[in-house]
Short mmCIF file of C-alpha atoms in Angstrom, two decimals:
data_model
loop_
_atom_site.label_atom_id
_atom_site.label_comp_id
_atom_site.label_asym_id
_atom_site.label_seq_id
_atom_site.Cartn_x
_atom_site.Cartn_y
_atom_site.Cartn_z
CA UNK W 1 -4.02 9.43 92.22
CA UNK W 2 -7.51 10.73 91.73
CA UNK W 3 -10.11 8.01 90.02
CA UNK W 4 -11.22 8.96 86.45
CA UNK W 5 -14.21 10.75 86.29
CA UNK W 6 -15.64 7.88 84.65
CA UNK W 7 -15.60 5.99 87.64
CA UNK W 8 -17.39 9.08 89.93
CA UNK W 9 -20.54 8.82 89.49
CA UNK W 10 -23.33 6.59 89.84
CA UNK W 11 -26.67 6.46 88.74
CA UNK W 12 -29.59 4.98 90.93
CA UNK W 13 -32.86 4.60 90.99
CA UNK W 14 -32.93 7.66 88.98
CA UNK W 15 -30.33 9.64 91.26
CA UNK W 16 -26.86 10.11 90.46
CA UNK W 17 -24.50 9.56 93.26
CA UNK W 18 -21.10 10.00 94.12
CA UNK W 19 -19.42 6.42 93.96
CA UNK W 20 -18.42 4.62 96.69
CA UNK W 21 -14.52 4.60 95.36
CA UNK W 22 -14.68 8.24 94.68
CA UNK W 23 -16.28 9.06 98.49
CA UNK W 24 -13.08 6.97 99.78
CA UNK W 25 -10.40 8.72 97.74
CA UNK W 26 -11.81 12.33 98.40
CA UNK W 27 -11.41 11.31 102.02
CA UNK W 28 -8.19 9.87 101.36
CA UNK W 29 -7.26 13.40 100.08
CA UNK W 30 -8.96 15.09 102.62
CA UNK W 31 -7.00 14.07 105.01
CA UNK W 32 -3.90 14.18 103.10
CA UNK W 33 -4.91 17.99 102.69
CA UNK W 34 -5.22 18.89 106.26
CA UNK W 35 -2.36 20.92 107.63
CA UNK W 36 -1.43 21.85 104.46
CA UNK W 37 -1.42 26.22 104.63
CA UNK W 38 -3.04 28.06 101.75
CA UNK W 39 -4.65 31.77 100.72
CA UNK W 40 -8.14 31.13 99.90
CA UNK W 41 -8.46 32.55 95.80
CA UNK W 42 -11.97 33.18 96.37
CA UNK W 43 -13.43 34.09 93.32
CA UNK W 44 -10.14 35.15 91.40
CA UNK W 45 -9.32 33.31 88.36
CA UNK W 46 -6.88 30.78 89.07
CA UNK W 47 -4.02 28.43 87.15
CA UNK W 48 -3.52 25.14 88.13
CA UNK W 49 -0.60 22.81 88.00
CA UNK W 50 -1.05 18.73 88.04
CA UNK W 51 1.98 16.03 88.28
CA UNK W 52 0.21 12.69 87.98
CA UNK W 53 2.18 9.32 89.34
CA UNK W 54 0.38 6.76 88.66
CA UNK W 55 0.70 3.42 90.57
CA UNK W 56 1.88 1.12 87.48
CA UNK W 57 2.24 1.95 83.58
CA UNK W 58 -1.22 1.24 82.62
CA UNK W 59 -2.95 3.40 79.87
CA UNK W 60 -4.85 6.64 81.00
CA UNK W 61 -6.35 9.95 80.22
CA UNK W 62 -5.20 12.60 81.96
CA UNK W 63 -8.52 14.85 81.52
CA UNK W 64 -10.77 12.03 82.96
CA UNK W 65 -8.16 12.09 86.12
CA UNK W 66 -8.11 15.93 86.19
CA UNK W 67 -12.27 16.61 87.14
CA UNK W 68 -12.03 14.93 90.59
CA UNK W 69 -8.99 17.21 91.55
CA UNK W 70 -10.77 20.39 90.71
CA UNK W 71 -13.93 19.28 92.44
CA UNK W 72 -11.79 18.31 95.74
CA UNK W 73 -9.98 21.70 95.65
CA UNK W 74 -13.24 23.53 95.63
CA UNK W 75 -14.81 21.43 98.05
CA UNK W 76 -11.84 22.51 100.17
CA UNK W 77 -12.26 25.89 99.48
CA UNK W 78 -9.08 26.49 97.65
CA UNK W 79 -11.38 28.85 95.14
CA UNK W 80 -15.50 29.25 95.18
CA UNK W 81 -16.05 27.25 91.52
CA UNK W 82 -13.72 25.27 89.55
CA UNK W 83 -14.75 27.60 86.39
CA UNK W 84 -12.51 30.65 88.08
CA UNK W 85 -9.58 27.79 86.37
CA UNK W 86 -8.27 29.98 83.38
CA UNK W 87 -5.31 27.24 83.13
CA UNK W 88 -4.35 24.21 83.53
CA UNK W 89 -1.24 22.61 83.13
CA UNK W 90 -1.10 18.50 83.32
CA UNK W 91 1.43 16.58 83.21
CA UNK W 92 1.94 12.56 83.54
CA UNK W 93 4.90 11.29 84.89
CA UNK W 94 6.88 7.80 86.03
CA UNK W 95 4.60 5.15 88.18
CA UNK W 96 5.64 5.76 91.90
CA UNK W 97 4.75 1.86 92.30
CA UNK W 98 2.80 2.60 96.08
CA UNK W 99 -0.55 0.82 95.19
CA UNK W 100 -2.33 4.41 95.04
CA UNK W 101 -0.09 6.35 92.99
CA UNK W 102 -0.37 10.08 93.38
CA UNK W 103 -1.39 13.56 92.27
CA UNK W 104 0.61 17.12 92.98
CA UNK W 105 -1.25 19.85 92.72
CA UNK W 106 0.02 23.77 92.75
CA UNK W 107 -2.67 26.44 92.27
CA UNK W 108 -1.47 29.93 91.49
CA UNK W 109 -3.65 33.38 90.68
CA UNK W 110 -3.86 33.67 87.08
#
């Protein structure tokens, strides 16, 4: 489950910074990316599809949670920028109860 992009960023001494909880999980997901086979989009538009399982029934937004994903799949080089998305589709479902929670992602060509 990605953090909210509330919780991404950092700002200090001026700088904003990538948080320390948001490095971790985009290494968490990272490595729960590699092996996993894909055709590069490039710079077609794209759709994606999100299942979010969160970790207990606490309140969230599901466009704060949505930011980091896109971010990750271009910094994997799933497509060049995140504004090639011409849809996405979000959709929250039932706690998985793991302590992390967790996000599916599908991207198709538009």
């Amino acid at each position: 489950m990605p953090p909210s992009v509330n919780a991404c960023y950092r700002s200090v001494g001026g700088r904003t910074i990538l948080s320390k909880g948001y490095r971790a999980w985009r290494e968490r997901a990272i490595e729960a990316a590699q092996g996993v086979s894909y055709d590069r989009a490039g710079d077609r538009p794209v759709s994606v599809f999100v299942r979010l399982y969160p970790d207990s029934r606490r309140r969230y937004d599901i466009d704060n949670r949505t930011k980091p994903i896109l971010d990750l799949l271009e910094h994997l080089g799933v497509f060049d920028n995140d504004s090639q998305v011409e849809r996405l589709h979000i959709r929250k479902h039932e706690p998985v109860g793991t302590g992390n929670g967790r996000a599916d992602v599908v991207v198709t060509w538009a």
